[in-house]
Coordinates of N, CA, C and O in Angstrom, one line a residue:
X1 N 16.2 7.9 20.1 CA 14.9 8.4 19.8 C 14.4 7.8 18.5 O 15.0 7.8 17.5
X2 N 13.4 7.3 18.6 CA 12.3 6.4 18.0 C 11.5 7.8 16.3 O 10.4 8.3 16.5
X3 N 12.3 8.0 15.1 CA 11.4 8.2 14.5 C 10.0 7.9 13.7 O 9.2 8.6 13.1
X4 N 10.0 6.6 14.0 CA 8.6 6.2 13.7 C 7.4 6.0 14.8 O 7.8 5.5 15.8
X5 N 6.5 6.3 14.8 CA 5.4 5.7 16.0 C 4.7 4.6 14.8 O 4.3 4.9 13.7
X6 N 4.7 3.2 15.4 CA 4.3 2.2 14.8 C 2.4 2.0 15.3 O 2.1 1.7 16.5
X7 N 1.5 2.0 14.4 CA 0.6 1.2 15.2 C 0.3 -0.1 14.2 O 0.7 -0.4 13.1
X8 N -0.4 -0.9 15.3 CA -1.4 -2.1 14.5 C -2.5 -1.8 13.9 O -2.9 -0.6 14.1
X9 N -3.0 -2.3 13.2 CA -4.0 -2.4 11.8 C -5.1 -3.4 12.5 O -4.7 -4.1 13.4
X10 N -6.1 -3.5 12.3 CA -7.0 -4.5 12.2 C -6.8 -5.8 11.1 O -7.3 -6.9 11.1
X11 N -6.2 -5.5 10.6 CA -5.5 -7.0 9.8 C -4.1 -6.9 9.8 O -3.3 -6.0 9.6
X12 N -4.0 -8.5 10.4 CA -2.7 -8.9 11.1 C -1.2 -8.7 10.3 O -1.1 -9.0 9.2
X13 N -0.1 -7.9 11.1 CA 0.9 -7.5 10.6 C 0.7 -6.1 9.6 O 1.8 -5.8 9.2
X14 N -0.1 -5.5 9.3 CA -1.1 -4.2 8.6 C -0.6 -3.2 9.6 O -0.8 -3.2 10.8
X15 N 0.2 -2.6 9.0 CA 1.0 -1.6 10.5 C 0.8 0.0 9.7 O 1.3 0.1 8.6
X16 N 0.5 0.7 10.2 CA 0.1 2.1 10.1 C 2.2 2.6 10.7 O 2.9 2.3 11.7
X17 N 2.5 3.3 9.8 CA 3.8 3.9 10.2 C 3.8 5.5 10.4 O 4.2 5.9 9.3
X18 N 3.7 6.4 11.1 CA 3.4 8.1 11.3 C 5.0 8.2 11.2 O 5.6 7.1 11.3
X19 N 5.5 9.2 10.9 CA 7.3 9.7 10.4 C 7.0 10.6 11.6 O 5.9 11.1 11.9
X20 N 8.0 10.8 12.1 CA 8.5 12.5 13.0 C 8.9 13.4 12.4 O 10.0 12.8 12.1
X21 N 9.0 14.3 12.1 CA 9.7 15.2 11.6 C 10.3 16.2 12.7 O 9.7 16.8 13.6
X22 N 11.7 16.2 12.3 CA 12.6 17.1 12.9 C 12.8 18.6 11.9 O 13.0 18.7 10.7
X23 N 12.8 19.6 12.9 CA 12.8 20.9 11.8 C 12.9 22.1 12.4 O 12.6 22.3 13.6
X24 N 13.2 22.9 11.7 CA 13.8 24.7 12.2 C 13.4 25.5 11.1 O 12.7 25.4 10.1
X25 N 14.3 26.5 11.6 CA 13.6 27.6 10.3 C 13.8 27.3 9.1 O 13.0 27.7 8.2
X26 N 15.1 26.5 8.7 CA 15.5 26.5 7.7 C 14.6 24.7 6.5 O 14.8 24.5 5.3
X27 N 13.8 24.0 7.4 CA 12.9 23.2 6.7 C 13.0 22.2 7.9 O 13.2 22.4 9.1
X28 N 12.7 20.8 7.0 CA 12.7 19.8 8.3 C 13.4 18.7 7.5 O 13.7 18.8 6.3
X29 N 13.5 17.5 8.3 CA 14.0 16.5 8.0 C 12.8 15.2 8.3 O 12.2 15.4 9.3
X30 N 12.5 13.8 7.5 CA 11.7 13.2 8.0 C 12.5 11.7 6.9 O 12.8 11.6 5.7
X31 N 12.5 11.0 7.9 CA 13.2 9.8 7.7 C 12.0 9.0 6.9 O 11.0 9.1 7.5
X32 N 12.0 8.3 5.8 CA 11.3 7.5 5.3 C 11.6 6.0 5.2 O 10.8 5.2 4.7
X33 N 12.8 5.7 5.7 CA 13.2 4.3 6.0 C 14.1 4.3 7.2 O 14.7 5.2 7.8
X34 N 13.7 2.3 7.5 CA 15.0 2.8 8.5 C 14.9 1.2 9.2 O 14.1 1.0 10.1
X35 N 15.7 0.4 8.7 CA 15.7 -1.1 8.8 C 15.6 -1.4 10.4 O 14.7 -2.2 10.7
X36 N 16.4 -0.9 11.4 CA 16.7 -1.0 12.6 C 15.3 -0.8 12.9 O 14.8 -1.8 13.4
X37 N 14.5 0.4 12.8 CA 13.5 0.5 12.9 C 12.4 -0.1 13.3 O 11.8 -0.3 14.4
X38 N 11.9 -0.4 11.4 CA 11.2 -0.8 11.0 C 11.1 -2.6 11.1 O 10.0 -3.2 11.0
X39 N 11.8 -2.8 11.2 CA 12.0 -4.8 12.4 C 11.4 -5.0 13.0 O 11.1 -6.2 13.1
X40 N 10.7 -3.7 14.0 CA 9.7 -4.3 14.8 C 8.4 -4.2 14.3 O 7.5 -4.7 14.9
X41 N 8.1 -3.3 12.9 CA 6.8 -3.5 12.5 C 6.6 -4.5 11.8 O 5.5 -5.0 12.0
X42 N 7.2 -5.1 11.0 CA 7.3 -6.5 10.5 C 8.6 -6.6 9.8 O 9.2 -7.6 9.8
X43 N 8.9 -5.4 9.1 CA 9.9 -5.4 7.7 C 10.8 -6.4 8.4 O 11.0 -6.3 9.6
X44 N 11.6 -7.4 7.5 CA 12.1 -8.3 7.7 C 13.4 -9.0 6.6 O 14.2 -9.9 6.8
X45 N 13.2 -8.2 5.4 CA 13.8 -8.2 4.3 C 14.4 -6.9 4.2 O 14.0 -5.9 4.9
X46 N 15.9 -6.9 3.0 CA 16.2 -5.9 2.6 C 15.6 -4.9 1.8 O 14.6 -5.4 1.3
X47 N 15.9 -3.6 1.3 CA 15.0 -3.0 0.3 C 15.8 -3.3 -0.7 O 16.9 -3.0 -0.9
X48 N 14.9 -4.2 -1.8 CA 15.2 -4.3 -3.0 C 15.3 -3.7 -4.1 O 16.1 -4.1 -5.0
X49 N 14.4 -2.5 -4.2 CA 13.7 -2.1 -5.0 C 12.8 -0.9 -4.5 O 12.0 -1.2 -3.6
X50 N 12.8 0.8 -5.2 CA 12.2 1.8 -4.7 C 11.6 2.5 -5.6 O 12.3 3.2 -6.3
X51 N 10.5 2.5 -5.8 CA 10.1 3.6 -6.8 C 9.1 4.4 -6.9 O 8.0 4.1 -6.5
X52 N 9.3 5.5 -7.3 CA 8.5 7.0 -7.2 C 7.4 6.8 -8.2 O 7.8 6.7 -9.4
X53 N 5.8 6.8 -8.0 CA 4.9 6.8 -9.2 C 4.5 8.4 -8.4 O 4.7 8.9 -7.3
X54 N 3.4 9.1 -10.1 CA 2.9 10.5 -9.8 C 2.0 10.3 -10.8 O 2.0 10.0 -12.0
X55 N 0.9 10.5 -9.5 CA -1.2 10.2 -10.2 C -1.4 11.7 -10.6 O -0.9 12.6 -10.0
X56 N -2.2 11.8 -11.8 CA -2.5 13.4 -12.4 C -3.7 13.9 -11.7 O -3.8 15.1 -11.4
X57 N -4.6 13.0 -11.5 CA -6.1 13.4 -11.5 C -6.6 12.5 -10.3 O -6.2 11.3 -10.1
X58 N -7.3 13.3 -9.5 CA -8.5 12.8 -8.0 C -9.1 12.0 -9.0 O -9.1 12.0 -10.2
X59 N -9.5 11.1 -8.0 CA -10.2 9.9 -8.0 C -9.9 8.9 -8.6 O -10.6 7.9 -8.5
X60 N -8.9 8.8 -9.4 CA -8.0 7.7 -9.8 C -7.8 6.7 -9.0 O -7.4 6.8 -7.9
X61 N -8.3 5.3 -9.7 CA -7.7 4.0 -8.5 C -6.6 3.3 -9.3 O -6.6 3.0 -10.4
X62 N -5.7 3.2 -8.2 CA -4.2 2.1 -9.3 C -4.7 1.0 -8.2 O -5.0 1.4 -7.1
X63 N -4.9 -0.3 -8.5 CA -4.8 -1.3 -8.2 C -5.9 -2.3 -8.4 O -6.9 -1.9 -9.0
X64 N -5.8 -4.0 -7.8 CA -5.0 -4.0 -6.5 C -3.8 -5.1 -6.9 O -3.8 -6.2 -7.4
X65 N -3.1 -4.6 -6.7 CA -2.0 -5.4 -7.2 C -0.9 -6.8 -6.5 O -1.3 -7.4 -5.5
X66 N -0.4 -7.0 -6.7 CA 0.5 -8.1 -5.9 C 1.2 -9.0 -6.3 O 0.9 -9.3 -7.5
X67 N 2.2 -9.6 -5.7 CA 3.2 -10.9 -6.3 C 3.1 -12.1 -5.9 O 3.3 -12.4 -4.7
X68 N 2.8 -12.7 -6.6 CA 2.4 -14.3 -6.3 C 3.7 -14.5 -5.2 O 4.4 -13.5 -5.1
X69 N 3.9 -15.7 -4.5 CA 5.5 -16.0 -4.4 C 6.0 -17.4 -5.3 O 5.4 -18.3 -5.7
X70 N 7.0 -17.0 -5.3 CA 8.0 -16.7 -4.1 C 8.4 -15.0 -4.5 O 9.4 -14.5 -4.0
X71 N 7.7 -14.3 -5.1 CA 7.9 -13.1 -5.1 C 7.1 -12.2 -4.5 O 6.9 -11.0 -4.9
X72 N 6.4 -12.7 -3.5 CA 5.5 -12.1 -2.8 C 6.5 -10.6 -1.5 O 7.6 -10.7 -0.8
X73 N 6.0 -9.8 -1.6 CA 6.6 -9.1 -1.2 C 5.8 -7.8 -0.1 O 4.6 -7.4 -0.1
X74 N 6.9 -7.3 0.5 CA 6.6 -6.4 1.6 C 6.7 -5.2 0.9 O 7.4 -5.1 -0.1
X75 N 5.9 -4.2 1.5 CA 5.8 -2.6 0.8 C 5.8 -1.5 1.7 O 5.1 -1.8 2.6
X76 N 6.2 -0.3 1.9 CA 6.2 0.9 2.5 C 5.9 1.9 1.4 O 6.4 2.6 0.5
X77 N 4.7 1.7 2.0 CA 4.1 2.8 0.7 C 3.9 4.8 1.5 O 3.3 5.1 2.5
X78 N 4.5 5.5 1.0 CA 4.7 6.8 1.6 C 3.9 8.0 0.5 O 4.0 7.8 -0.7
X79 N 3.3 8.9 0.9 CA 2.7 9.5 -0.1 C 3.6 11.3 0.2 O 3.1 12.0 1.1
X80 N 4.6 11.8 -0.6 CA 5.6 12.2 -1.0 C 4.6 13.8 -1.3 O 5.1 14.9 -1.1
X81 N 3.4 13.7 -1.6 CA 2.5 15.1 -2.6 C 0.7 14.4 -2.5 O 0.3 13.3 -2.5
X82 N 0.3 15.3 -2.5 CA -0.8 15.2 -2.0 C -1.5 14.1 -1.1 O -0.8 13.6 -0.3
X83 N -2.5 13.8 -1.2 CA -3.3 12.3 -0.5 C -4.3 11.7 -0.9 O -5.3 12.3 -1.4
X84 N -4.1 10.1 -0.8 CA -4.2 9.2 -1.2 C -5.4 8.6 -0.1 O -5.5 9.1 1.0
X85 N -6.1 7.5 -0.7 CA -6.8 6.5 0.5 C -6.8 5.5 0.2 O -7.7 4.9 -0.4
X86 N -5.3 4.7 0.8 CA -4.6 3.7 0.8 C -5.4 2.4 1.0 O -6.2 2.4 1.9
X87 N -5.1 1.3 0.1 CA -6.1 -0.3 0.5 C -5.2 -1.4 0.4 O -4.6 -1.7 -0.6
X88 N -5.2 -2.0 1.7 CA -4.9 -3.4 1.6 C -6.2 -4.4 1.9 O -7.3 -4.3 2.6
X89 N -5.7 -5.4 1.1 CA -6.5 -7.0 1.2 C -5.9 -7.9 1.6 O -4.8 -8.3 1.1
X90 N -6.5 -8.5 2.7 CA -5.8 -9.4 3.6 C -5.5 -10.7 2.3 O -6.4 -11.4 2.6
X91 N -4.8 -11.6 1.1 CA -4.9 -12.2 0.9 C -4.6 -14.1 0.9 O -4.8 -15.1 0.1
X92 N -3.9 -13.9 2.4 CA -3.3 -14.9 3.0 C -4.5 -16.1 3.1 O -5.5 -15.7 3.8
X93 N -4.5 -17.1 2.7 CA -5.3 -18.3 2.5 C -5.5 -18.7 4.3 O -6.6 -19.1 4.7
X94 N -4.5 -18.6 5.1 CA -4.8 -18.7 6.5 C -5.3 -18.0 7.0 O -6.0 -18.4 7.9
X95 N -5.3 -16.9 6.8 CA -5.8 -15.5 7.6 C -6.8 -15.6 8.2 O -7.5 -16.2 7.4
X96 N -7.6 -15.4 9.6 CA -8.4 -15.1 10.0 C -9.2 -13.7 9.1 O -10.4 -13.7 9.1
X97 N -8.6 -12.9 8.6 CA -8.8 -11.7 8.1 C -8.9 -11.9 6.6 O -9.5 -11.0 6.0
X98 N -8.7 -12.4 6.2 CA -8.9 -13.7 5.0 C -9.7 -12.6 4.0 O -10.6 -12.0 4.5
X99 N -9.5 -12.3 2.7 CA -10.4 -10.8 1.8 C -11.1 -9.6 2.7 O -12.1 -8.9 2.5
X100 N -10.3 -9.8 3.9 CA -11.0 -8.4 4.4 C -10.1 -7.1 3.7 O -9.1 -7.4 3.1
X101 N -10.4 -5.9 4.0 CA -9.9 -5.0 3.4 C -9.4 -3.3 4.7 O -10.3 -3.0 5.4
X102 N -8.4 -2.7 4.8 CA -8.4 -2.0 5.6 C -8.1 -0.5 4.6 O -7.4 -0.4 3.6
X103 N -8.5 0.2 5.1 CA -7.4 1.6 4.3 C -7.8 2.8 5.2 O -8.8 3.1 5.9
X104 N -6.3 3.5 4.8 CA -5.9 4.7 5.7 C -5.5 6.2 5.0 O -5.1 5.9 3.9
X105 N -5.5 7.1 5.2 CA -5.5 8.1 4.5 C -3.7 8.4 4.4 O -3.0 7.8 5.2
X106 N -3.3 9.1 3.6 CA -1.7 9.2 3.7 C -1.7 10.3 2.6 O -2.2 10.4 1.5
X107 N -0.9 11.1 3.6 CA -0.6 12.6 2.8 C 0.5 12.8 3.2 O 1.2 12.1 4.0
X108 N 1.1 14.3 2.3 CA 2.0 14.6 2.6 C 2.3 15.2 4.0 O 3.3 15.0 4.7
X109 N 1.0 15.9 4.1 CA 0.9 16.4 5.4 C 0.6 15.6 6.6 O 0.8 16.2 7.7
X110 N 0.4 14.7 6.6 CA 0.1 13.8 7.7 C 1.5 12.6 8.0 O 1.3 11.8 8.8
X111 N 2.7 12.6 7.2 CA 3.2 11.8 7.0 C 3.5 10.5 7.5 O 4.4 10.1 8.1
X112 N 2.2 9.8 6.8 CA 2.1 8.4 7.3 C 2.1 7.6 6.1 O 1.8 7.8 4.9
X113 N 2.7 6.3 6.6 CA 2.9 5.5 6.0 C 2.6 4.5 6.1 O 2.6 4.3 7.3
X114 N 2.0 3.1 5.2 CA 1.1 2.3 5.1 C 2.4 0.7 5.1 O 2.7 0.3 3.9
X115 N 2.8 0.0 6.1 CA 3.8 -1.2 5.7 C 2.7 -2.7 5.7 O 2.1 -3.2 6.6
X116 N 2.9 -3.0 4.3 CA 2.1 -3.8 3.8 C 2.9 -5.0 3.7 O 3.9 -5.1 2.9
X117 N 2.4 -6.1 4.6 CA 2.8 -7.7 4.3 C 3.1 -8.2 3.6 O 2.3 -8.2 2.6
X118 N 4.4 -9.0 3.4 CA 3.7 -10.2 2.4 C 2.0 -10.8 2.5 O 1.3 -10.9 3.5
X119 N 1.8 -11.1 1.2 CA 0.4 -11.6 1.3 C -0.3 -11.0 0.8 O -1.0 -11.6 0.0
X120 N -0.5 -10.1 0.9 CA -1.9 -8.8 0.6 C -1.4 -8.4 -1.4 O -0.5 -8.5 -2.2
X121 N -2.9 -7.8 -1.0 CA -2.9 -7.2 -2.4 C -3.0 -5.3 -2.1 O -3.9 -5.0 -1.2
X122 N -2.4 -4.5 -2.7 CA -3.0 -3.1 -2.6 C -3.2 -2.6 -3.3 O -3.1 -3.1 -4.4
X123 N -3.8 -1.2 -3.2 CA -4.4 0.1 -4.3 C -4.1 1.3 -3.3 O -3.5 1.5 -2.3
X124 N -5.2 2.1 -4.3 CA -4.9 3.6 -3.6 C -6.5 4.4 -4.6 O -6.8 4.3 -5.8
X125 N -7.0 4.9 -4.0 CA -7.6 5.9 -4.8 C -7.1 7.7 -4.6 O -7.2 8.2 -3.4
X126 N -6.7 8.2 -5.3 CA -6.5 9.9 -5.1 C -7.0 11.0 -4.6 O -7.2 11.8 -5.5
X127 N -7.3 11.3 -3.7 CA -8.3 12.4 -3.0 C -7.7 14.0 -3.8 O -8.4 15.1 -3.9
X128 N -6.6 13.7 -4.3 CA -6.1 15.3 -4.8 C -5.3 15.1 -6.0 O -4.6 14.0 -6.2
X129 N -5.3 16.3 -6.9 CA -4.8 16.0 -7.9 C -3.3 16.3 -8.0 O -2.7 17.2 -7.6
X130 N -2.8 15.3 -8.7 CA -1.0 16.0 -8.5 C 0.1 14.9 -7.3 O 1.2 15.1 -6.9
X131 N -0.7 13.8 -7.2 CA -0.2 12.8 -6.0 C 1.2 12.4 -6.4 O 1.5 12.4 -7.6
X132 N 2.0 12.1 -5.6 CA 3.9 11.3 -6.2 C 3.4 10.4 -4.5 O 2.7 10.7 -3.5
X133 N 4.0 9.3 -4.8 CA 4.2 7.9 -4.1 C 5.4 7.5 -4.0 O 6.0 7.5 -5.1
X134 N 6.3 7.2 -2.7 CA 7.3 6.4 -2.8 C 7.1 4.8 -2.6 O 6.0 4.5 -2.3
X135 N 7.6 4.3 -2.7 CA 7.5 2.9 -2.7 C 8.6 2.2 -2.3 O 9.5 2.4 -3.2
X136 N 9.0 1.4 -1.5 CA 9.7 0.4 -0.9 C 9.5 -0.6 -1.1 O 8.4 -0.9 -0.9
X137 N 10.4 -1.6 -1.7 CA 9.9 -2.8 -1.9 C 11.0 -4.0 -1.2 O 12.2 -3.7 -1.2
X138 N 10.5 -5.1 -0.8 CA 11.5 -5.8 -0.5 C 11.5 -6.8 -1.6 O 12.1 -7.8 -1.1
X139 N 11.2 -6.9 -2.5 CA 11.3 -7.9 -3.6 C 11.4 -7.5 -4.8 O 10.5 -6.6 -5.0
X140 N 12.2 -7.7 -5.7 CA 12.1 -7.1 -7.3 C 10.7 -7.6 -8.0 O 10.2 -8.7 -7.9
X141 N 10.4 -6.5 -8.8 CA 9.4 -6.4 -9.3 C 9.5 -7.6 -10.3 O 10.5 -7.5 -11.0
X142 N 8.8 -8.7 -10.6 CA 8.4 -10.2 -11.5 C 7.6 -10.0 -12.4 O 6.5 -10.4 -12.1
X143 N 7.7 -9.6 -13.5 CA 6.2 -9.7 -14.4 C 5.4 -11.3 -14.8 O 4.2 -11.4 -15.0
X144 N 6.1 -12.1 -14.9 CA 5.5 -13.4 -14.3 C 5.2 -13.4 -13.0 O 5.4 -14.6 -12.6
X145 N 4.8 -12.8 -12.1 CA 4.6 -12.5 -11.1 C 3.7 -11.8 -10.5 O 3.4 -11.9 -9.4
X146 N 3.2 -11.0 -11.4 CA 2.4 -10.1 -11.1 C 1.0 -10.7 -11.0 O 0.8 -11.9 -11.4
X147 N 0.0 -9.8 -10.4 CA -1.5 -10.6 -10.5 C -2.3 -9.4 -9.8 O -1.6 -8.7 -9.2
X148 N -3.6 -9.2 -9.7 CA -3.7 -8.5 -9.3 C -5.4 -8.9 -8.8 O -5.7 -10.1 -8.8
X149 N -6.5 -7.9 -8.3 CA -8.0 -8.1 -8.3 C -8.4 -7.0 -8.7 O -7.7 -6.0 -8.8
X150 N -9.9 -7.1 -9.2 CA -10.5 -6.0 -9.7 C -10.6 -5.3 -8.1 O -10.4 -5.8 -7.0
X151 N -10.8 -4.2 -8.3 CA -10.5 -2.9 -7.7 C -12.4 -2.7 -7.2 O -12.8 -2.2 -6.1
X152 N -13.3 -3.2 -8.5 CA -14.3 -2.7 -8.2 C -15.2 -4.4 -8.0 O -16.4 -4.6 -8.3
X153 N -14.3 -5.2 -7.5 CA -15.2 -7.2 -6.7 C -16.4 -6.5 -5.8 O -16.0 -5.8 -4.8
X154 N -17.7 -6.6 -6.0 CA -18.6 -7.0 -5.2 C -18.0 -7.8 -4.3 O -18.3 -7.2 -3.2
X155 N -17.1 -9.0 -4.0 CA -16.8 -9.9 -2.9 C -15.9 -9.2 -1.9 O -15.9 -9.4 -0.6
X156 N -14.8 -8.1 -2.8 CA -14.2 -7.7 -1.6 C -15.1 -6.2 -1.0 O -15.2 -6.1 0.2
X157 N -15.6 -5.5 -1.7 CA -16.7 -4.6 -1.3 C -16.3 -3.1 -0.7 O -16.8 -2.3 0.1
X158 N -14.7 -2.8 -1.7 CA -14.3 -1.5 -0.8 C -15.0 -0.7 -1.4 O -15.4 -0.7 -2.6
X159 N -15.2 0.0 -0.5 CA -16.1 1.7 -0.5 C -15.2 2.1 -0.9 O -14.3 2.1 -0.1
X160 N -15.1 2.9 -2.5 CA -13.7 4.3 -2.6 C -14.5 5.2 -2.3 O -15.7 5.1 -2.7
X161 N -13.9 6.3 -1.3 CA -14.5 7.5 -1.1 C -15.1 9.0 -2.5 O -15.7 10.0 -2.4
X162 N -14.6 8.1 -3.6 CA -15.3 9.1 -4.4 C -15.5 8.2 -5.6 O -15.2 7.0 -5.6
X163 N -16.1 8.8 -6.7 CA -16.2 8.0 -7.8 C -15.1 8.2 -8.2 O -14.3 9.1 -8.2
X164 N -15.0 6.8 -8.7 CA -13.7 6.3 -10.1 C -13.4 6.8 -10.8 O -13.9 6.4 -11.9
X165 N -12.5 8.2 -11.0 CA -12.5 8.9 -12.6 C -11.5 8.1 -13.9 O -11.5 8.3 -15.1
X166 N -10.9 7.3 -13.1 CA -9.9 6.9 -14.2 C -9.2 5.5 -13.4 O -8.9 5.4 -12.2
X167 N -9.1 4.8 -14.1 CA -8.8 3.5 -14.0 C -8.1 2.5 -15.3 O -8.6 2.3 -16.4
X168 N -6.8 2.2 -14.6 CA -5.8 2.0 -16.2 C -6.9 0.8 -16.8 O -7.8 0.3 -16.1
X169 N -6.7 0.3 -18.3 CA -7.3 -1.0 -18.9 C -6.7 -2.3 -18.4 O -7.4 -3.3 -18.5
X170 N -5.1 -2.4 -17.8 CA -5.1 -3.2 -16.9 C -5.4 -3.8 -15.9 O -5.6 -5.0 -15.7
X171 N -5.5 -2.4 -14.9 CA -6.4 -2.5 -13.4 C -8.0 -3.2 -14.4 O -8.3 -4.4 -14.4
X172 N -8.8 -2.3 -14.9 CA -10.2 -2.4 -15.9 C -10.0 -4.1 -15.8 O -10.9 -4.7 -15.4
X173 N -9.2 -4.5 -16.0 CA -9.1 -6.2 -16.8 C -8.7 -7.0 -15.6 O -8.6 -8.2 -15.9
X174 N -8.3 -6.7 -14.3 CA -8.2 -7.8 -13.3 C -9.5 -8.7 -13.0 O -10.5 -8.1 -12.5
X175 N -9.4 -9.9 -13.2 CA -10.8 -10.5 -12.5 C -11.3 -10.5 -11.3 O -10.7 -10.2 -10.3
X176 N -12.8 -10.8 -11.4 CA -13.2 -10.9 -10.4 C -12.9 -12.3 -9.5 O -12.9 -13.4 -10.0
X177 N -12.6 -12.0 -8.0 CA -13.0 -13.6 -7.3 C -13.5 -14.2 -7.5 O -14.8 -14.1 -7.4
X178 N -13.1 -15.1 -7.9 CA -14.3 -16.6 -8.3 C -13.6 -17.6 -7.1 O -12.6 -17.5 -6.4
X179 N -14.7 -18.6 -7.4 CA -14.9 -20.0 -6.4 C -13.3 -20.6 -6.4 O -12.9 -20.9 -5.3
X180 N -12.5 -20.7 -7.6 CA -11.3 -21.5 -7.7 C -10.3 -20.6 -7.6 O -9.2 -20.8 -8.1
X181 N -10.5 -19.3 -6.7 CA -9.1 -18.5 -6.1 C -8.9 -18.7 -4.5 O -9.8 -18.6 -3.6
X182 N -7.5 -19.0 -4.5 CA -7.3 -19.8 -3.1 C -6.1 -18.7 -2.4 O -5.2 -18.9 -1.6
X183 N -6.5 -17.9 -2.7 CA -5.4 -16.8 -2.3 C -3.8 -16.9 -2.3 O -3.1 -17.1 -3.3
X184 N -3.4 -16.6 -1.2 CA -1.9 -16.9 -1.6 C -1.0 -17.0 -0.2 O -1.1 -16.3 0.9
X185 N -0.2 -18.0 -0.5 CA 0.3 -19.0 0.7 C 1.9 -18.7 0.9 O 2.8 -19.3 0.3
X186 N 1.9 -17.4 2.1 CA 3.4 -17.2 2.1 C 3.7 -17.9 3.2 O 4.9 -18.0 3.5

């Protein structure tokens, strides 16, 4: 028996992951990884790397973030306490889907989970206050490596569902797309 129900995304390899939960009187159980699994949604690497962030305040955006490569990396992003409205950016230089943008809601209650490509950049804005995030990573985190986009590009044009209450001075400080960004070539 299959704990994940996998769907497709409208940008390629963008896989929506829903958890099952198994459960009785005494609580439930819900699997958050699971390599065997997760193979056929794309994951293809080991988990390298896992970590728990916790947003204080709605409407908060963290992103959009990403690793150049060869540190480019796959993500299972799980939302552990309240809900989020999860964003990826297609940023593969081949892509047909090429700076398009998709996002999905993820709560505790809904337990779904967002498995993000190599290639892409992501974020999240907070619908509630009090959010914790797990995080999967198949690549260790590179601070030469890091890079990220403004969150608020006219070019990529996501609609956050609420106003911006808070936004770090790093996210504040990603540039905008300009003419000489060529995205990124996994």
């Amino acid at each position: 028996m299959s704990r994940f129900d996998i769907k497709n995304l409208p940008l390629d390899g963008l896989k929506l992951i829903e958890r099952q939960q198994m459960g009785d009187s005494r609580g439930f159980l819900s699997r958050i990884f699971c390599t065997n699994e997760l193979s056929a949604a794309g994951w293809s690497a080991p988990v390298v790397q896992i970590n728990h962030t916790h947003t204080a305040r709605r409407g908060t955006v963290r992103g959009m973030h990403y690793q150049i490569p060869p540190h480019a990396e796959i993500k299972l992003v799980s939302c552990l306490q309240g809900e989020i409205w999860d964003v990826a950016v297609d940023l593969r230089t081949d892509s047909p889907t090429y700076l398009q943008w998709h996002a999905e809601i993820l709560s505790a209650e809904n337990r779904r989970a967002l498995l993000i490509p190599e290639g892409f950049a992501h974020g999240f804005q907070t619908l509630s206050d009090n959010v914790s995030l797990l995080y999967c990573h198949s690549a260790a985190y590179h601070p030469d490596a890091e890079a990220g986009l403004s969150a608020q590009d006219p070019r990529l044009a996501i609609h956050w569902p609420q106003d911006i209450t808070e936004l770090s001075a790093r996210d504040a400080g990603h540039n905008l797309i300009d003419p000489t960004f060529d995205g990124v070539k996994v």
